Structure formats: structure tokens, C-alpha cells
């Protein structure tokens, strides 16, 4: 059910993103430029606003620029496919942005004396890195690891909604969203490890 929801939501977003992608390509903007711009925008939202306690502005800015993760991929596909450097740049910038988001959240929660929230943010940061690493390592070994309920876009949306609600006065929303995200991220790591294990077993029988 979760996978069906994800695919439906992504299909809806694609219908919005594709016209924007076509327009940017016609204007001569490259997918790599969009990748870097999106990362800079996330850094501004996370470090310039979120870390200082401006949670509503930070969440909105981060969410807006996080959506460029779909935009640059769509642009690359429309222009003939992603280059090796483009794929490398996209993955690297994703890690920079994720580190900024969860680092900023942990910093702000620490200034508020919320040690449980800090712990949750650090678990999210570590587990999110593992989610990406397991997939990359699997692909490096000739297998796939693109499964799971908490891919990058979903992770950023969960923490973004939590930050937005806390900024609007729903006190524990951010901490709750972080622990929820920590749980689904760890579960996703397990899903990907199991998926790779099954593939490795099949290869071993051939």
C-alpha cells in the first residue's frame, strides 16, 4: 500500500515537474546547475533559518528546494540521460543537504534542551546515510537496492512537516516526526539489506 501511494504521488509530481524541466532546458539551464542550486537552497533554509529556530520558514524553504531532486533527474532524462558526473554530483549534493538539515535540527533542539530530539535527529542522520550507502554499494556490486518505504524525498518531507507543525505551535511534532523517521529509515535499511541478500543468493545458485 505504501509503495502504491508513493508511486501515485510521484506520478502526480511528475506532471507538475515536467513542464518546468522543459522550460529550464529551453532556457539553457543544465541539470547540474539545478542540482547545485537546490543544495544551496536547502543549506540556506536549514542553516540560515532552521538552526536559528525559524522553523516555518526553514521547513518551507527546505521542502521547496528539496523538490529539485525530482527536477534535475527529469531534466537529465529529457536531455538524453544522466551523465556519470551528473549522477555523482547529485548523490554527493544529496548527502551535503541531508547533513545540513539534520545537523541544523539537532543544533536547534540542543539549544532548546531537548536531548531526546537531538538523539532522534542523530539517528535519522546516521540511518539516512545507511539507506543511501546500501543502495550505492549494491549497485556497485551489480545488484539493485532501490526498495524501501523511506527514500530521500519522503524522509525530507517527514521532517519538514514536523518542523512546520512545531513552528506553528504544535510543540512535540518535530520530535515525534524525527522518531517516526528514525524508525522507518532503519526499517528501510533492513528492507534493502534483505533485498540484496535475496539477489546474492540467486546469483550464488547460478
XYZ file of N, CA and C in Angstrom:
618
model
N 0.821 -1.205 0.000
C 0.000 0.000 0.000
C 0.858 1.259 0.000
N 1.920 1.257 0.823
C 2.808 2.423 0.884
C 3.468 2.673 -0.458
N 3.866 1.572 -1.138
C 4.532 1.717 -2.433
C 3.567 2.277 -3.465
N 2.305 1.852 -3.422
C 1.302 2.362 -4.353
C 1.104 3.857 -4.129
N 1.049 4.257 -2.863
C 0.888 5.677 -2.541
C 2.078 6.479 -3.051
N 3.294 5.958 -2.841
C 4.497 6.648 -3.299
C 4.470 6.840 -4.807
N 4.122 5.774 -5.526
C 4.123 5.848 -6.983
C 3.056 6.808 -7.491
N 1.897 6.831 -6.839
C 0.834 7.749 -7.235
C 1.254 9.194 -7.002
N 1.861 9.432 -5.828
C 2.312 10.791 -5.509
C 3.399 11.255 -6.475
N 4.321 10.357 -6.797
C 5.402 10.722 -7.723
C 4.855 10.973 -9.127
N 3.854 10.195 -9.521
C 3.257 10.414 -10.844
C 2.605 11.785 -10.904
N 1.943 12.164 -9.816
C 1.321 13.486 -9.763
C 2.355 14.592 -9.816
N 3.455 14.429 -9.078
C 4.519 15.419 -9.086
C 5.179 15.509 -10.451
N 5.293 14.383 -11.141
C 5.920 14.376 -12.454
C 5.171 15.260 -13.430
N 3.839 15.235 -13.345
C 3.030 16.067 -14.239
C 3.273 17.551 -13.993
N 3.647 17.893 -12.758
C 3.959 19.284 -12.436
C 5.394 19.629 -12.839
N 6.297 18.697 -12.591
C 7.725 18.957 -12.789
C 8.118 19.012 -14.262
N 7.520 18.159 -15.089
C 7.953 18.055 -16.485
C 7.870 19.368 -17.265
N 6.784 20.146 -17.157
C 6.760 21.426 -17.879
C 7.858 22.385 -17.414
N 8.138 22.382 -16.099
C 9.199 23.238 -15.570
C 10.549 22.783 -16.113
N 10.758 21.472 -16.145
C 12.014 20.927 -16.655
C 12.223 21.307 -18.119
N 11.179 21.190 -18.907
C 11.281 21.554 -20.330
C 11.618 23.027 -20.488
N 10.984 23.870 -19.678
C 11.247 25.300 -19.756
C 12.685 25.644 -19.401
N 13.210 25.015 -18.363
C 14.597 25.281 -17.966
C 15.582 24.812 -19.027
N 15.309 23.654 -19.621
C 16.195 23.156 -20.683
C 16.180 24.096 -21.883
N 15.003 24.602 -22.237
C 14.914 25.550 -23.352
C 15.683 26.831 -23.047
N 15.734 27.193 -21.762
C 16.454 28.406 -21.355
C 17.957 28.184 -21.238
N 18.396 26.945 -21.472
C 19.821 26.651 -21.423
C 20.363 26.293 -20.049
N 19.461 26.033 -19.094
C 19.888 25.644 -17.745
C 20.197 24.153 -17.734
N 21.326 23.772 -17.149
C 21.726 22.368 -17.124
C 21.192 21.677 -15.868
N 21.002 20.350 -15.927
C 20.596 19.611 -14.726
C 21.570 19.791 -13.568
N 22.862 19.866 -13.868
C 23.851 20.027 -12.797
C 23.684 21.368 -12.088
N 23.329 22.410 -12.845
C 23.111 23.725 -12.237
C 21.918 23.674 -11.286
N 20.887 22.949 -11.675
C 19.708 22.793 -10.812
C 20.074 22.017 -9.548
N 20.910 20.983 -9.700
C 21.355 20.189 -8.551
C 22.055 21.066 -7.523
N 23.003 21.882 -7.983
C 23.771 22.743 -7.078
C 22.868 23.816 -6.464
N 21.997 24.403 -7.277
C 21.082 25.427 -6.768
C 20.160 24.856 -5.693
N 19.659 23.660 -5.924
C 18.804 23.023 -4.933
C 19.524 22.795 -3.613
N 20.788 22.371 -3.702
C 21.566 22.134 -2.482
C 21.814 23.436 -1.733
N 22.163 24.494 -2.463
C 22.385 25.796 -1.828
C 21.108 26.277 -1.138
N 19.957 26.079 -1.806
C 18.688 26.471 -1.208
C 18.396 25.714 0.077
N 18.669 24.416 0.083
C 18.473 23.615 1.299
C 19.402 24.099 2.415
N 20.639 24.416 2.071
C 21.585 24.920 3.073
C 21.094 26.230 3.690
N 20.581 27.113 2.854
C 20.058 28.388 3.355
C 18.876 28.140 4.295
N 17.948 27.279 3.869
C 16.780 27.003 4.704
C 17.143 26.343 6.021
N 18.056 25.361 5.952
C 18.410 24.604 7.159
C 19.285 25.406 8.111
N 20.388 25.954 7.582
C 21.360 26.630 8.442
C 21.000 28.088 8.717
N 20.430 28.740 7.708
C 20.106 30.150 7.888
C 18.824 30.383 8.657
N 17.897 29.444 8.584
C 16.604 29.628 9.244
C 16.332 28.553 10.300
N 16.366 27.271 9.907
C 16.029 26.205 10.839
C 16.900 26.174 12.080
N 18.203 26.295 11.894
C 19.124 26.228 13.037
C 18.934 27.396 13.995
N 18.338 28.472 13.537
C 18.103 29.657 14.376
C 16.705 29.672 14.965
N 15.948 28.594 14.723
C 14.629 28.490 15.322
C 13.496 29.016 14.475
N 13.786 29.469 13.255
C 12.728 29.936 12.351
C 12.218 28.717 11.575
N 11.455 27.883 12.271
C 11.124 26.569 11.740
C 10.175 26.615 10.549
N 9.200 27.504 10.563
C 8.251 27.563 9.456
C 8.962 27.959 8.172
N 9.738 29.039 8.228
C 10.473 29.487 7.043
C 11.474 28.426 6.602
N 12.182 27.853 7.570
C 13.173 26.827 7.237
C 12.549 25.619 6.574
N 11.418 25.147 7.121
C 10.757 23.964 6.558
C 10.255 24.232 5.148
N 9.673 25.404 4.929
C 9.150 25.730 3.604
C 10.263 25.852 2.572
N 11.364 26.493 2.949
C 12.487 26.663 2.022
C 13.126 25.319 1.699
N 13.361 24.507 2.734
C 13.975 23.193 2.520
C 13.091 22.316 1.638
N 11.785 22.310 1.917
C 10.869 21.484 1.126
C 10.852 21.937 -0.333
N 10.806 23.238 -0.551
C 10.784 23.774 -1.913
C 12.021 23.346 -2.693
N 13.181 23.533 -2.090
C 14.415 23.225 -2.808
C 14.703 21.727 -2.856
N 14.156 20.968 -1.898
C 14.327 19.515 -1.945
C 13.628 18.926 -3.159
N 12.576 19.581 -3.635
C 11.848 19.095 -4.804
C 12.682 19.178 -6.079
N 13.770 19.955 -6.052
C 14.651 19.997 -7.224
C 15.321 18.641 -7.449
N 15.259 17.759 -6.446
C 15.816 16.419 -6.614
C 15.070 15.662 -7.707
N 13.770 15.951 -7.845
C 12.998 15.373 -8.936
C 13.229 16.149 -10.232
N 13.402 17.455 -10.096
C 13.524 18.310 -11.277
C 14.791 18.033 -12.072
N 15.933 17.926 -11.377
C 17.180 17.701 -12.120
C 17.197 16.322 -12.784
N 16.596 15.326 -12.111
C 16.519 13.995 -12.715
C 15.650 13.984 -13.959
N 14.525 14.720 -13.910
C 13.641 14.817 -15.066
C 14.345 15.527 -16.218
N 15.078 16.584 -15.890
C 15.823 17.316 -16.920
C 16.868 16.430 -17.570
N 17.563 15.638 -16.754
C 18.591 14.746 -17.297
C 17.971 13.722 -18.234
N 16.823 13.184 -17.833
C 16.145 12.202 -18.687
C 15.707 12.822 -20.005
N 15.170 14.026 -19.951
C 14.695 14.699 -21.161
C 15.840 15.076 -22.107
N 17.007 15.297 -21.527
C 18.139 15.727 -22.356
C 19.008 14.553 -22.809
N 18.515 13.331 -22.605
C 19.223 12.165 -23.126
C 19.813 11.249 -22.086
N 19.549 11.506 -20.818
C 20.062 10.632 -19.761
C 21.143 11.291 -18.937
N 21.241 10.870 -17.682
C 22.228 11.434 -16.770
C 23.649 11.001 -17.155
N 24.584 11.934 -17.030
C 25.987 11.592 -17.232
C 26.537 10.977 -15.949
N 27.700 10.356 -16.045
C 28.309 9.772 -14.845
C 28.618 10.855 -13.817
N 29.140 11.992 -14.303
C 29.441 13.069 -13.354
C 28.159 13.640 -12.759
N 27.109 13.745 -13.585
C 25.840 14.253 -13.080
C 25.286 13.380 -11.968
N 25.369 12.066 -12.152
C 24.898 11.136 -11.120
C 25.743 11.254 -9.857
N 27.061 11.385 -10.040
C 27.964 11.549 -8.903
C 27.679 12.848 -8.159
N 27.501 13.937 -8.918
C 27.234 15.235 -8.304
C 25.918 15.213 -7.538
N 24.886 14.637 -8.135
C 23.577 14.576 -7.500
C 23.631 13.823 -6.175
N 24.295 12.666 -6.184
C 24.398 11.868 -4.964
C 25.196 12.607 -3.883
N 26.281 13.249 -4.294
C 27.127 13.974 -3.337
C 26.390 15.161 -2.732
N 25.689 15.930 -3.574
C 24.939 17.089 -3.083
C 23.790 16.668 -2.164
N 23.193 15.503 -2.441
C 22.144 14.984 -1.557
C 22.679 14.759 -0.148
N 23.898 14.199 -0.056
C 24.473 13.938 1.256
C 24.793 15.245 1.989
N 25.258 16.250 1.246
C 25.529 17.560 1.850
C 24.238 18.158 2.401
N 23.173 18.121 1.592
C 21.903 18.700 2.007
C 21.317 17.962 3.217
N 21.342 16.638 3.180
C 20.793 15.860 4.294
C 21.548 16.154 5.590
N 22.862 16.241 5.500
C 23.674 16.536 6.686
C 23.320 17.903 7.253
N 23.097 18.878 6.361
C 22.748 20.223 6.819
C 21.390 20.230 7.515
N 20.419 19.529 6.947
C 19.074 19.514 7.518
C 19.076 18.907 8.914
N 19.636 17.709 9.043
C 19.572 17.038 10.344
C 20.570 17.630 11.337
N 21.675 18.174 10.838
C 22.605 18.885 11.717
C 21.953 20.141 12.286
N 21.228 20.876 11.433
C 20.542 22.091 11.883
C 19.454 21.764 12.897
N 18.698 20.705 12.616
C 17.629 20.293 13.539
C 18.220 19.888 14.884
N 19.302 19.099 14.860
C 19.947 18.664 16.108
C 20.480 19.869 16.890
N 21.066 20.824 16.180
C 21.614 22.025 16.840
C 20.501 22.807 17.533
N 19.395 23.043 16.807
C 18.312 23.822 17.406
C 17.701 23.101 18.603
N 17.492 21.802 18.473
C 16.930 21.045 19.590
C 17.868 21.055 20.796
N 19.174 21.049 20.535
C 20.142 21.128 21.636
C 20.037 22.459 22.363
N 19.842 23.553 21.610
C 19.696 24.868 22.253
C 18.416 24.944 23.071
N 17.440 24.099 22.719
C 16.182 24.059 23.465
C 16.232 23.065 24.623
N 17.346 22.361 24.772
C 17.487 21.381 25.837
C 16.721 20.098 25.606
N 16.359 19.836 24.342
C 15.570 18.635 24.010
C 16.538 17.511 23.621
N 17.035 16.795 24.620
C 18.050 15.765 24.366
C 17.473 14.569 23.609
N 16.217 14.233 23.871
C 15.579 13.135 23.148
C 15.472 13.466 21.659
N 15.097 14.707 21.362
C 15.012 15.134 19.976
C 16.364 15.129 19.286
N 17.403 15.549 20.010
C 18.762 15.527 19.443
C 19.154 14.097 19.085
N 18.866 13.169 20.002
C 19.187 11.761 19.739
C 18.455 11.260 18.501
N 17.182 11.623 18.366
C 16.398 11.196 17.205
C 16.976 11.760 15.914
N 17.376 13.043 15.951
C 17.956 13.676 14.756
C 19.247 12.984 14.347
N 20.068 12.605 15.323
C 21.336 11.936 15.017
C 21.101 10.532 14.460
N 20.091 9.834 14.994
C 19.738 8.520 14.452
C 19.271 8.666 13.010
N 18.449 9.696 12.746
C 17.967 9.947 11.378
C 19.133 10.222 10.437
N 20.105 10.999 10.888
C 21.261 11.329 10.060
C 22.060 10.075 9.718
N 22.313 9.242 10.726
C 23.080 8.019 10.503
C 22.301 7.020 9.651
N 21.028 6.815 9.975
C 20.223 5.843 9.236
C 19.990 6.295 7.806
N 19.797 7.605 7.600
C 19.613 8.124 6.252
C 20.851 7.890 5.399
N 22.030 8.065 6.008
C 23.265 7.771 5.287
C 23.365 6.302 4.921
N 22.925 5.438 5.831
C 22.952 3.989 5.556
C 21.989 3.606 4.441
N 20.814 4.237 4.421
C 19.845 3.963 3.356
C 20.490 4.203 1.993
N 21.171 5.328 1.878
C 21.814 5.669 0.602
C 23.026 4.786 0.328
N 23.803 4.486 1.366
C 25.010 3.686 1.176
C 24.685 2.271 0.725
N 23.682 1.661 1.352
C 23.318 0.279 0.997
C 22.930 0.205 -0.480
N 22.161 1.175 -0.946
C 21.773 1.191 -2.355
C 22.999 1.356 -3.258
N 23.860 2.326 -2.918
C 25.037 2.577 -3.749
C 25.981 1.378 -3.766
N 26.164 0.742 -2.619
C 27.053 -0.418 -2.543
C 26.489 -1.588 -3.343
N 25.170 -1.784 -3.258
C 24.533 -2.862 -4.018
C 24.728 -2.640 -5.513
N 24.506 -1.413 -5.952
C 24.654 -1.118 -7.376
C 26.101 -1.269 -7.818
N 27.036 -0.943 -6.925
C 28.455 -1.123 -7.243
C 28.831 -2.585 -7.413
N 28.043 -3.478 -6.809
C 28.282 -4.918 -6.921
C 27.415 -5.557 -8.006
N 26.744 -4.718 -8.791
C 25.941 -5.236 -9.889
C 24.548 -5.681 -9.504
N 24.062 -5.273 -8.336
C 22.719 -5.608 -7.888
C 21.921 -4.320 -7.695
N 20.639 -4.456 -7.359
C 19.816 -3.272 -7.120
C 19.453 -3.180 -5.640
N 19.277 -1.934 -5.183
C 18.877 -1.731 -3.796
C 17.822 -0.651 -3.675
N 17.123 -0.404 -4.762
C 16.157 0.694 -4.808
C 14.779 0.241 -4.320
N 14.707 -0.149 -3.060
C 13.438 -0.536 -2.448
C 13.336 0.159 -1.097
N 12.153 0.089 -0.491
C 12.010 0.637 0.851
C 10.965 1.724 0.944
N 10.478 1.948 2.161
C 9.395 2.900 2.387
C 9.886 4.317 2.610
N 11.167 4.514 2.908
C 11.657 5.852 3.259
C 12.820 6.249 2.364
N 12.498 6.635 1.130
C 13.530 7.169 0.256
C 13.768 8.631 0.605
N 14.706 9.268 -0.059
C 15.153 10.590 0.383
C 14.035 11.625 0.417
N 13.245 11.697 -0.640
C 12.179 12.701 -0.687
C 11.208 12.521 0.466
N 10.831 11.280 0.749
C 9.905 11.002 1.847
C 10.520 11.404 3.191
N 11.825 11.149 3.366
C 12.488 11.495 4.632
C 12.463 13.003 4.866
N 12.763 13.770 3.826
C 12.787 15.221 3.985
C 11.381 15.776 4.203
N 10.386 15.180 3.566
C 9.011 15.641 3.762
C 8.537 15.381 5.190
N 8.917 14.231 5.742
C 8.502 13.911 7.120
C 9.086 14.919 8.104
N 10.378 15.176 8.013
C 10.990 16.129 8.946
C 10.508 17.546 8.658
N 10.214 17.846 7.382
C 9.704 19.169 7.038
C 8.340 19.433 7.640
N 7.453 18.441 7.570
C 6.120 18.585 8.162
C 6.229 18.744 9.676
N 7.127 17.965 10.289
C 7.316 18.078 11.734
C 7.810 19.458 12.136
N 8.786 19.982 11.385
C 9.300 21.318 11.677
C 8.250 22.391 11.473
N 7.460 22.252 10.413
C 6.410 23.232 10.135
C 5.365 23.252 11.247
N 4.931 22.061 11.689
C 3.917 21.993 12.745
C 4.446 22.548 14.069
N 5.705 22.229 14.394
C 6.283 22.771 15.624
C 6.393 24.290 15.540
N 6.790 24.785 14.368
C 6.871 26.229 14.180
C 5.520 26.914 14.303
N 4.446 26.178 14.010
C 3.086 26.729 14.116
C 2.480 26.515 15.493
N 3.273 25.918 16.409
C 2.806 25.800 17.782
C 2.474 24.413 18.274
N 2.594 23.421 17.399
C 2.349 22.037 17.829
C 3.664 21.511 18.395
N 3.904 21.769 19.673
C 5.194 21.567 20.313
C 5.964 20.309 19.994
N 5.391 19.103 20.248
C 6.171 17.877 20.092
C 6.219 17.326 18.666
N 5.635 18.026 17.705
C 5.506 17.467 16.353
C 6.855 17.132 15.732
N 7.847 18.016 15.903
C 9.151 17.775 15.287
C 9.820 16.552 15.895
N 9.799 16.452 17.221
C 10.412 15.292 17.868
C 9.714 14.001 17.471
N 8.384 14.030 17.418
C 7.631 12.836 17.018
C 7.985 12.442 15.591
N 8.050 13.432 14.701
C 8.372 13.132 13.301
C 9.779 12.565 13.170
N 10.705 13.024 14.005
C 12.082 12.518 13.950
C 12.158 11.059 14.390
N 11.446 10.722 15.463
C 11.459 9.325 15.911
C 10.746 8.422 14.907
N 9.666 8.931 14.316
C 8.991 8.175 13.253
C 9.940 7.957 12.082
N 10.632 9.017 11.693
C 11.574 8.923 10.586
C 12.729 7.983 10.912
N 13.219 8.032 12.143
C 14.298 7.121 12.551
C 13.848 5.674 12.399
N 12.610 5.393 12.814
C 12.096 4.020 12.733
C 11.958 3.552 11.291
N 11.350 4.389 10.430
C 11.136 3.951 9.045
C 12.458 3.909 8.268
N 13.432 4.753 8.651
C 14.738 4.715 7.991
C 15.471 3.419 8.314
N 15.444 3.026 9.591
C 16.075 1.767 9.988
C 15.373 0.594 9.311
N 14.050 0.662 9.243
C 13.283 -0.386 8.563
C 13.663 -0.465 7.083
N 13.855 0.695 6.457
C 14.249 0.732 5.044
C 15.620 0.122 4.831
N 16.548 0.381 5.752
C 17.871 -0.249 5.664
C 17.708 -1.769 5.680
N 16.871 -2.255 6.596
C 16.626 -3.693 6.665
C 16.011 -4.229 5.384
N 15.055 -3.490 4.810
C 14.442 -3.903 3.548
C 15.485 -4.031 2.444
N 16.380 -3.056 2.370
C 17.377 -3.058 1.297
C 18.412 -4.159 1.493
N 18.812 -4.383 2.736
C 19.756 -5.468 3.005
C 19.130 -6.807 2.628
N 17.870 -7.019 3.000
C 17.175 -8.269 2.664
C 17.036 -8.429 1.157
N 16.748 -7.333 0.466
C 16.600 -7.365 -0.988
C 17.918 -7.755 -1.662
N 19.008 -7.181 -1.183
C 20.328 -7.508 -1.742
C 20.703 -8.950 -1.411
N 20.373 -9.397 -0.201
C 20.665 -10.778 0.194
C 19.978 -11.767 -0.732
N 18.711 -11.513 -1.036
C 17.978 -12.418 -1.935
C 18.612 -12.453 -3.321
N 19.046 -11.313 -3.806
C 19.705 -11.270 -5.103
C 21.025 -12.039 -5.063
N 21.788 -11.879 -3.991
C 23.063 -12.561 -3.869
C 22.865 -14.072 -3.807
N 21.803 -14.511 -3.130
C 21.511 -15.939 -3.055
C 21.185 -16.508 -4.433
N 20.435 -15.759 -5.222
C 20.082 -16.196 -6.549
C 21.313 -16.296 -7.457
N 22.190 -15.310 -7.334
C 23.434 -15.322 -8.124
C 24.282 -16.522 -7.741
N 24.302 -16.844 -6.426
C 25.108 -17.953 -5.949
C 24.621 -19.290 -6.462
N 23.332 -19.370 -6.842
C 22.790 -20.638 -7.327
C 23.001 -20.831 -8.834
N 23.372 -19.739 -9.511
C 23.518 -19.827 -10.978
C 24.825 -20.525 -11.364
